[in-house]
CSV table of C-alpha atoms and ligand atoms in Angstrom, one decimal:
chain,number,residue,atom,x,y,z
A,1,UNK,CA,31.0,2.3,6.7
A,2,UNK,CA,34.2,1.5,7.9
A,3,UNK,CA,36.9,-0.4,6.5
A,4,UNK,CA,40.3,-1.8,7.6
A,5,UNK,CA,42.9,-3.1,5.4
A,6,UNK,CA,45.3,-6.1,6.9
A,7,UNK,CA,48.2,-7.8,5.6
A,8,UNK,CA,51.7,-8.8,7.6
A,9,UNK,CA,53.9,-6.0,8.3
A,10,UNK,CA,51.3,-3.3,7.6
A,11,UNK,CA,54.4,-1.1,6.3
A,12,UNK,CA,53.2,-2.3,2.2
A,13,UNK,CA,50.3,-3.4,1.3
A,14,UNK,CA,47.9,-2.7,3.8
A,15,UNK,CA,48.9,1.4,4.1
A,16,UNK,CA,48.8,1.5,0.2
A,17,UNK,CA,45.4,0.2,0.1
A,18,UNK,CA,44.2,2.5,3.0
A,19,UNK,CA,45.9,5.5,1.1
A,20,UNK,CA,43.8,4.5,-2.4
A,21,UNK,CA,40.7,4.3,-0.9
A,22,UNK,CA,41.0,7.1,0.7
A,23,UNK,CA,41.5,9.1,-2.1
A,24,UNK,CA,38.6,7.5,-4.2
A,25,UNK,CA,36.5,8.0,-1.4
A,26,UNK,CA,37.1,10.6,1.3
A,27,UNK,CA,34.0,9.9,3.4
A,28,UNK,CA,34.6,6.5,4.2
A,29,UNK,CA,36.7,5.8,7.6
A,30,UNK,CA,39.4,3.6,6.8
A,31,UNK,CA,42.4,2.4,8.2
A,32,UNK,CA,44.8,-0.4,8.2
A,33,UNK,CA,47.0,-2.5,10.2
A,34,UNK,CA,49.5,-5.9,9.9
A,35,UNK,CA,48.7,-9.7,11.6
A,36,UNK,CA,52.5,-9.1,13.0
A,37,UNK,CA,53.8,-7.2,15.4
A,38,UNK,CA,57.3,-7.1,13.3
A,39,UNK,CA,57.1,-3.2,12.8
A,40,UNK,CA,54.7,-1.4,15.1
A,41,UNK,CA,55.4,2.3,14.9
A,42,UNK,CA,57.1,2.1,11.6
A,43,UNK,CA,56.1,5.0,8.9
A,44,UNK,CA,55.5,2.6,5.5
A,45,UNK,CA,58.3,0.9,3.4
A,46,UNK,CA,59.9,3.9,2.0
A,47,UNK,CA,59.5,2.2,-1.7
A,48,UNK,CA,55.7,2.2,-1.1
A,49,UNK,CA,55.6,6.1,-0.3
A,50,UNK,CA,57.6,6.2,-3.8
A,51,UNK,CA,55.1,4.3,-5.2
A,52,UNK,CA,52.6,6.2,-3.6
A,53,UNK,CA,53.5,9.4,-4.4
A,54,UNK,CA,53.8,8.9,-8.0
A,55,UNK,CA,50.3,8.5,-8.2
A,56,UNK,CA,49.4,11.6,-6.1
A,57,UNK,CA,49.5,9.2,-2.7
A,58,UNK,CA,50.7,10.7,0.7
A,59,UNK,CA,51.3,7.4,3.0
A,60,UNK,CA,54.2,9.0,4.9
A,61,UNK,CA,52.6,10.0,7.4
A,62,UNK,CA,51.0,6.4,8.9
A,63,UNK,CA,52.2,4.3,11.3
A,64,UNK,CA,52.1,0.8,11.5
A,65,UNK,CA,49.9,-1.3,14.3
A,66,UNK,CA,49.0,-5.0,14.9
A,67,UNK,CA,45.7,-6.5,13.6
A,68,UNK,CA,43.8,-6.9,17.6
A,69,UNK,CA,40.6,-9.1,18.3
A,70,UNK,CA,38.6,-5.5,19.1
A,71,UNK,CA,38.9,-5.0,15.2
A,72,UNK,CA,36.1,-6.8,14.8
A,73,UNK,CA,33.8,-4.8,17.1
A,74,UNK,CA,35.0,-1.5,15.2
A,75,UNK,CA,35.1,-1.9,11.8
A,76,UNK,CA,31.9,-3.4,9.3
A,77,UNK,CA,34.2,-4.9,6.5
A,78,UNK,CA,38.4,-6.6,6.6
A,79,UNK,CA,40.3,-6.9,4.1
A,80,UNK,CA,43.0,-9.3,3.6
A,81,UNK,CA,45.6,-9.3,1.1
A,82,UNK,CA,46.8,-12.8,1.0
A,83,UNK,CA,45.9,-16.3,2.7
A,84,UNK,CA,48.0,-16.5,5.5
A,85,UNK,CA,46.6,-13.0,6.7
A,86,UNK,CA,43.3,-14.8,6.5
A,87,UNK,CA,43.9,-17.6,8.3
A,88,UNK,CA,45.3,-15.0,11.0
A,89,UNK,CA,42.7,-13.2,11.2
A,90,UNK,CA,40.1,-15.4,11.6
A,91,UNK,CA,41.6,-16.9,14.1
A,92,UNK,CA,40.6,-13.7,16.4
A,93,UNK,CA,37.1,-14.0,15.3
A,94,UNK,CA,35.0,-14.8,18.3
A,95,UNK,CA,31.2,-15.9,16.2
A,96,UNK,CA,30.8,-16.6,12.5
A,97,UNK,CA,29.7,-12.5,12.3
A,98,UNK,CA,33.1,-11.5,12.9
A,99,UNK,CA,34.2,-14.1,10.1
A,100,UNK,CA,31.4,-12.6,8.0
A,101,UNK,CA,33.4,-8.9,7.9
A,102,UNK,CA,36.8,-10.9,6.7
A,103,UNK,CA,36.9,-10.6,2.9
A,104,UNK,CA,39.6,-11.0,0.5
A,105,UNK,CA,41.2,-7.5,-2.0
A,106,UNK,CA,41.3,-10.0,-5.0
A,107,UNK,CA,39.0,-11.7,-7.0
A,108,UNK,CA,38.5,-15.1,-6.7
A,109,UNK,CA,40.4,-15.5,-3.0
A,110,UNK,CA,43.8,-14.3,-4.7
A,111,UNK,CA,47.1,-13.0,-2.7
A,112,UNK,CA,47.9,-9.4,-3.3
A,113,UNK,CA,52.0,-10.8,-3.6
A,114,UNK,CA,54.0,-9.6,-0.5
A,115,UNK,CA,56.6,-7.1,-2.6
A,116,UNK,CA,58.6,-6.5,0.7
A,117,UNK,CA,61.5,-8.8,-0.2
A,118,UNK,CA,61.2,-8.1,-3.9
A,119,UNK,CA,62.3,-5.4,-6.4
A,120,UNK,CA,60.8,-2.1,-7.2
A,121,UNK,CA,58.3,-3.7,-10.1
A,122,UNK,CA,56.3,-5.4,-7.5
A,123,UNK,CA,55.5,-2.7,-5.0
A,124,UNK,CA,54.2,-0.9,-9.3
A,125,UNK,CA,52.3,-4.3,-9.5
A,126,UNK,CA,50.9,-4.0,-6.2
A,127,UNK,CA,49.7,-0.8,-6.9
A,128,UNK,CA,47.8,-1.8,-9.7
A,129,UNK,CA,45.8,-4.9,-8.4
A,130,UNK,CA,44.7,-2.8,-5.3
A,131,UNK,CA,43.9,0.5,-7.1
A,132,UNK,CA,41.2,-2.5,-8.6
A,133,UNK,CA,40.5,-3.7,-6.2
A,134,UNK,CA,39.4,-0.8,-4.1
A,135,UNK,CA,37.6,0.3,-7.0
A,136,UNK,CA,35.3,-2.8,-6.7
A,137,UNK,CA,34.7,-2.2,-2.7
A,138,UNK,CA,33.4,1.4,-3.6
A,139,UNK,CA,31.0,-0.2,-6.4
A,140,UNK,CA,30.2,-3.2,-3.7
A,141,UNK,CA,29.3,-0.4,-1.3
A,142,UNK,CA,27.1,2.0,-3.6
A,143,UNK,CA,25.3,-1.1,-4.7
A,144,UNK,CA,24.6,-1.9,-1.0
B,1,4NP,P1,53.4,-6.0,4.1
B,1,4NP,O1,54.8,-6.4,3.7
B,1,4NP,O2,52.8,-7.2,4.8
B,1,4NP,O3,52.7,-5.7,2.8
B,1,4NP,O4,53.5,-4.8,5.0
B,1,4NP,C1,55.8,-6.9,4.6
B,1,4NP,C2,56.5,-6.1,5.4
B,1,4NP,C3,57.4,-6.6,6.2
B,1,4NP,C4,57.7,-8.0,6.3
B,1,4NP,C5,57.0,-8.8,5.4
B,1,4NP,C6,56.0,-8.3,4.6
B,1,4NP,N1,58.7,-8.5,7.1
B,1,4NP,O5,58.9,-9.7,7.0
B,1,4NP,O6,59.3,-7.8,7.9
């Protein structure tokens, strides 16, 4: 099974989810990667290694890359944090089985909140909801 995790900048978000599952679940392949070109190379936010660390994380040593249509080929399941990676996403898809891989972290189609132009209680928040949220994928996948 492998899994990528998108969202914008893929400096947040994305590398946080990528560094959770990870840890829950060693075997899986998993990576990430951002819709946007904005910060290809960048290590992640230095706020979200903090974060990262507290909870026994190591993200510093990623580097951000853009989201490309050969994604789909790869990987069996993507995961988007909010609607506007969605929508930019699927429009790389080339057949409705590439759109079938494109699933939302949240419940209910709900936006993981972009914390990048925010303060340090929502890169904690963010945290949280995908710590969740990658705990569902693991029980969505031993279920399979
Ligand atoms: P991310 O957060 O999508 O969770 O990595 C962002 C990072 C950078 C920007 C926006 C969101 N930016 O505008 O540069």
């Amino acid at each position: 099974m492998k899994i990528l995790f998108v969202c914008l900048g893929n400096i947040c978000r994305s590398p946080l989810a990528e560094g959770i599952l990870r840890k829950l679940s060693p075997e899986l392949e998993i990576d990430s990667a951002g819709t946007s070109n904005f910060h290809i190379g960048s290590q992640p936010d230095y706020r979200m290694i903090e974060t990262a660390k507290q909870y026994d994380i190591d993200i510093s040593g990623l580097a951000a890359r853009q989201f490309t249509k050969k994604d789909f080929d790869y990987f069996d399941r993507i995961i988007v944090m909010d609607a506007a990676n969605y929508r930019n996403v699927i429009r790389l898809a080339k057949d409705d089985n590439d759109k079938c891989k494109v699933k939302f972290a949240l419940e209910e189609n709900k936006d993981v909140p972009d914390p990048y132009f925010g303060g340090k209680e929502g890169f904690e928040k963010v945290y949280q909801l995908l710590f969740n949220a990658c705990q569902q994928i693991l029980n969505s996948i031993e279920k399979r």
